[in-house]
Amino acid sequence: MISESNYMGLVAQLPCICCNKVPVQVHHVRYAGEGSKHLGIGQRATGYETIPLCPACHAEYHAAPRQFVNTFGSETSLVVKTAKTILECLKRGEM
């Protein structure tokens, strides 16, 4: 199993999950899963529940989270997409 800090390091190596730009910031999701309660201010999901966002997309998320989700999909779906991308890159020896 990959540690949380190592996983976040892998997330940071990916392009933005929304627009493919680099560099990225590692965004901790605000929901801990479909149907879960919204995490409050100062609370953070685990390091495994992170997605790579360029500074522009990261700012867009924080400015209008509902619009962001309507445009790019739920945070949960983006976490899954991120994990699948990391797994594929690891299998190909790209990370």
mmCIF file of C-alpha atoms in Angstrom:
data_model
loop_
_atom_site.group_PDB
_atom_site.id
_atom_site.type_symbol
_atom_site.label_atom_id
_atom_site.label_comp_id
_atom_site.label_asym_id
_atom_site.label_seq_id
_atom_site.Cartn_x
_atom_site.Cartn_y
_atom_site.Cartn_z
ATOM 1 C CA MET A 1 0.000 0.000 0.000
ATOM 2 C CA ILE A 2 1.202 3.489 -0.838
ATOM 3 C CA SER A 3 1.370 5.913 2.093
ATOM 4 C CA GLU A 4 -0.863 8.984 1.988
ATOM 5 C CA SER A 5 2.079 11.337 1.542
ATOM 6 C CA ASN A 6 3.512 9.225 -1.307
ATOM 7 C CA TYR A 7 0.077 9.022 -2.936
ATOM 8 C CA MET A 8 -0.293 12.798 -2.767
ATOM 9 C CA GLY A 9 3.136 13.081 -4.370
ATOM 10 C CA LEU A 10 1.872 10.945 -7.256
ATOM 11 C CA VAL A 11 -1.255 13.109 -7.560
ATOM 12 C CA ALA A 12 1.003 16.170 -7.771
ATOM 13 C CA GLN A 13 2.806 14.637 -10.770
ATOM 14 C CA LEU A 14 -0.398 14.418 -12.834
ATOM 15 C CA PRO A 15 -1.799 17.154 -15.052
ATOM 16 C CA CYS A 16 -4.999 18.897 -13.983
ATOM 17 C CA ILE A 17 -7.872 16.403 -13.933
ATOM 18 C CA CYS A 18 -10.108 19.017 -15.603
ATOM 19 C CA CYS A 19 -7.983 20.785 -18.224
ATOM 20 C CA ASN A 20 -4.688 18.823 -18.465
ATOM 21 C CA LYS A 21 -2.557 21.871 -17.554
ATOM 22 C CA VAL A 22 0.495 21.766 -15.310
ATOM 23 C CA PRO A 23 1.612 22.563 -12.678
ATOM 24 C CA VAL A 24 -1.102 21.436 -10.287
ATOM 25 C CA GLN A 25 -2.114 21.835 -6.690
ATOM 26 C CA VAL A 26 -3.344 18.813 -4.731
ATOM 27 C CA HIS A 27 -6.979 19.459 -3.788
ATOM 28 C CA HIS A 28 -8.517 17.597 -0.855
ATOM 29 C CA VAL A 29 -12.134 16.842 -1.632
ATOM 30 C CA ARG A 30 -14.847 18.390 0.484
ATOM 31 C CA TYR A 31 -17.076 15.308 0.467
ATOM 32 C CA ALA A 32 -15.898 12.005 1.877
ATOM 33 C CA GLY A 33 -17.963 9.994 -0.621
ATOM 34 C CA GLU A 34 -21.311 9.970 -2.363
ATOM 35 C CA GLY A 35 -24.069 10.684 0.114
ATOM 36 C CA SER A 36 -21.608 11.633 2.846
ATOM 37 C CA LYS A 37 -21.833 14.774 4.877
ATOM 38 C CA HIS A 38 -20.004 17.842 3.664
ATOM 39 C CA LEU A 39 -16.747 18.277 5.539
ATOM 40 C CA GLY A 40 -16.674 21.492 7.519
ATOM 41 C CA ILE A 41 -14.175 24.315 7.423
ATOM 42 C CA GLY A 42 -10.851 23.141 8.762
ATOM 43 C CA GLN A 43 -11.705 19.495 8.052
ATOM 44 C CA ARG A 44 -9.970 17.613 5.298
ATOM 45 C CA ALA A 45 -10.455 14.326 3.540
ATOM 46 C CA THR A 46 -7.599 11.832 3.616
ATOM 47 C CA GLY A 47 -4.599 12.138 1.319
ATOM 48 C CA TYR A 48 -6.132 9.394 -0.805
ATOM 49 C CA GLU A 49 -9.176 11.572 -1.482
ATOM 50 C CA THR A 50 -7.323 14.170 -3.509
ATOM 51 C CA ILE A 51 -7.341 15.364 -7.098
ATOM 52 C CA PRO A 52 -4.846 17.340 -9.180
ATOM 53 C CA LEU A 53 -6.126 20.811 -10.097
ATOM 54 C CA CYS A 54 -4.240 23.603 -11.846
ATOM 55 C CA PRO A 55 -4.375 26.924 -9.958
ATOM 56 C CA ALA A 56 -7.175 28.242 -12.234
ATOM 57 C CA CYS A 57 -9.397 25.162 -11.816
ATOM 58 C CA HIS A 58 -8.634 25.064 -8.087
ATOM 59 C CA ALA A 59 -9.739 28.689 -7.735
ATOM 60 C CA GLU A 60 -12.822 27.939 -9.843
ATOM 61 C CA TYR A 61 -13.744 25.076 -7.516
ATOM 62 C CA HIS A 62 -13.491 27.219 -4.391
ATOM 63 C CA ALA A 63 -15.362 30.137 -6.007
ATOM 64 C CA ALA A 64 -18.306 28.055 -7.221
ATOM 65 C CA PRO A 65 -18.206 24.392 -6.112
ATOM 66 C CA ARG A 66 -21.662 23.504 -7.456
ATOM 67 C CA GLN A 67 -20.901 24.939 -10.880
ATOM 68 C CA PHE A 68 -17.557 23.103 -10.876
ATOM 69 C CA VAL A 69 -19.312 19.787 -10.140
ATOM 70 C CA ASN A 70 -21.895 20.463 -12.848
ATOM 71 C CA THR A 71 -19.090 21.086 -15.342
ATOM 72 C CA PHE A 72 -16.518 18.425 -14.393
ATOM 73 C CA GLY A 73 -18.395 15.813 -12.348
ATOM 74 C CA SER A 74 -18.568 14.964 -8.674
ATOM 75 C CA GLU A 75 -15.486 15.078 -6.537
ATOM 76 C CA THR A 76 -15.935 11.357 -5.911
ATOM 77 C CA SER A 77 -15.858 10.608 -9.645
ATOM 78 C CA LEU A 78 -12.727 12.769 -10.005
ATOM 79 C CA VAL A 79 -11.044 10.945 -7.104
ATOM 80 C CA VAL A 80 -11.766 7.625 -8.832
ATOM 81 C CA LYS A 81 -10.497 8.969 -12.160
ATOM 82 C CA THR A 82 -7.322 10.211 -10.438
ATOM 83 C CA ALA A 83 -6.703 6.830 -8.777
ATOM 84 C CA LYS A 84 -7.244 4.990 -12.084
ATOM 85 C CA THR A 85 -4.827 7.342 -13.847
ATOM 86 C CA ILE A 86 -2.165 6.770 -11.182
ATOM 87 C CA LEU A 87 -2.628 3.000 -11.401
ATOM 88 C CA GLU A 88 -2.325 3.066 -15.202
ATOM 89 C CA CYS A 89 0.818 5.232 -15.027
ATOM 90 C CA LEU A 90 2.386 2.936 -12.429
ATOM 91 C CA LYS A 91 1.635 -0.122 -14.557
ATOM 92 C CA ARG A 92 3.314 1.539 -17.553
ATOM 93 C CA GLY A 93 6.298 2.579 -15.416
ATOM 94 C CA GLU A 94 5.628 6.271 -15.966
ATOM 95 C CA MET A 95 5.733 7.180 -12.266
#
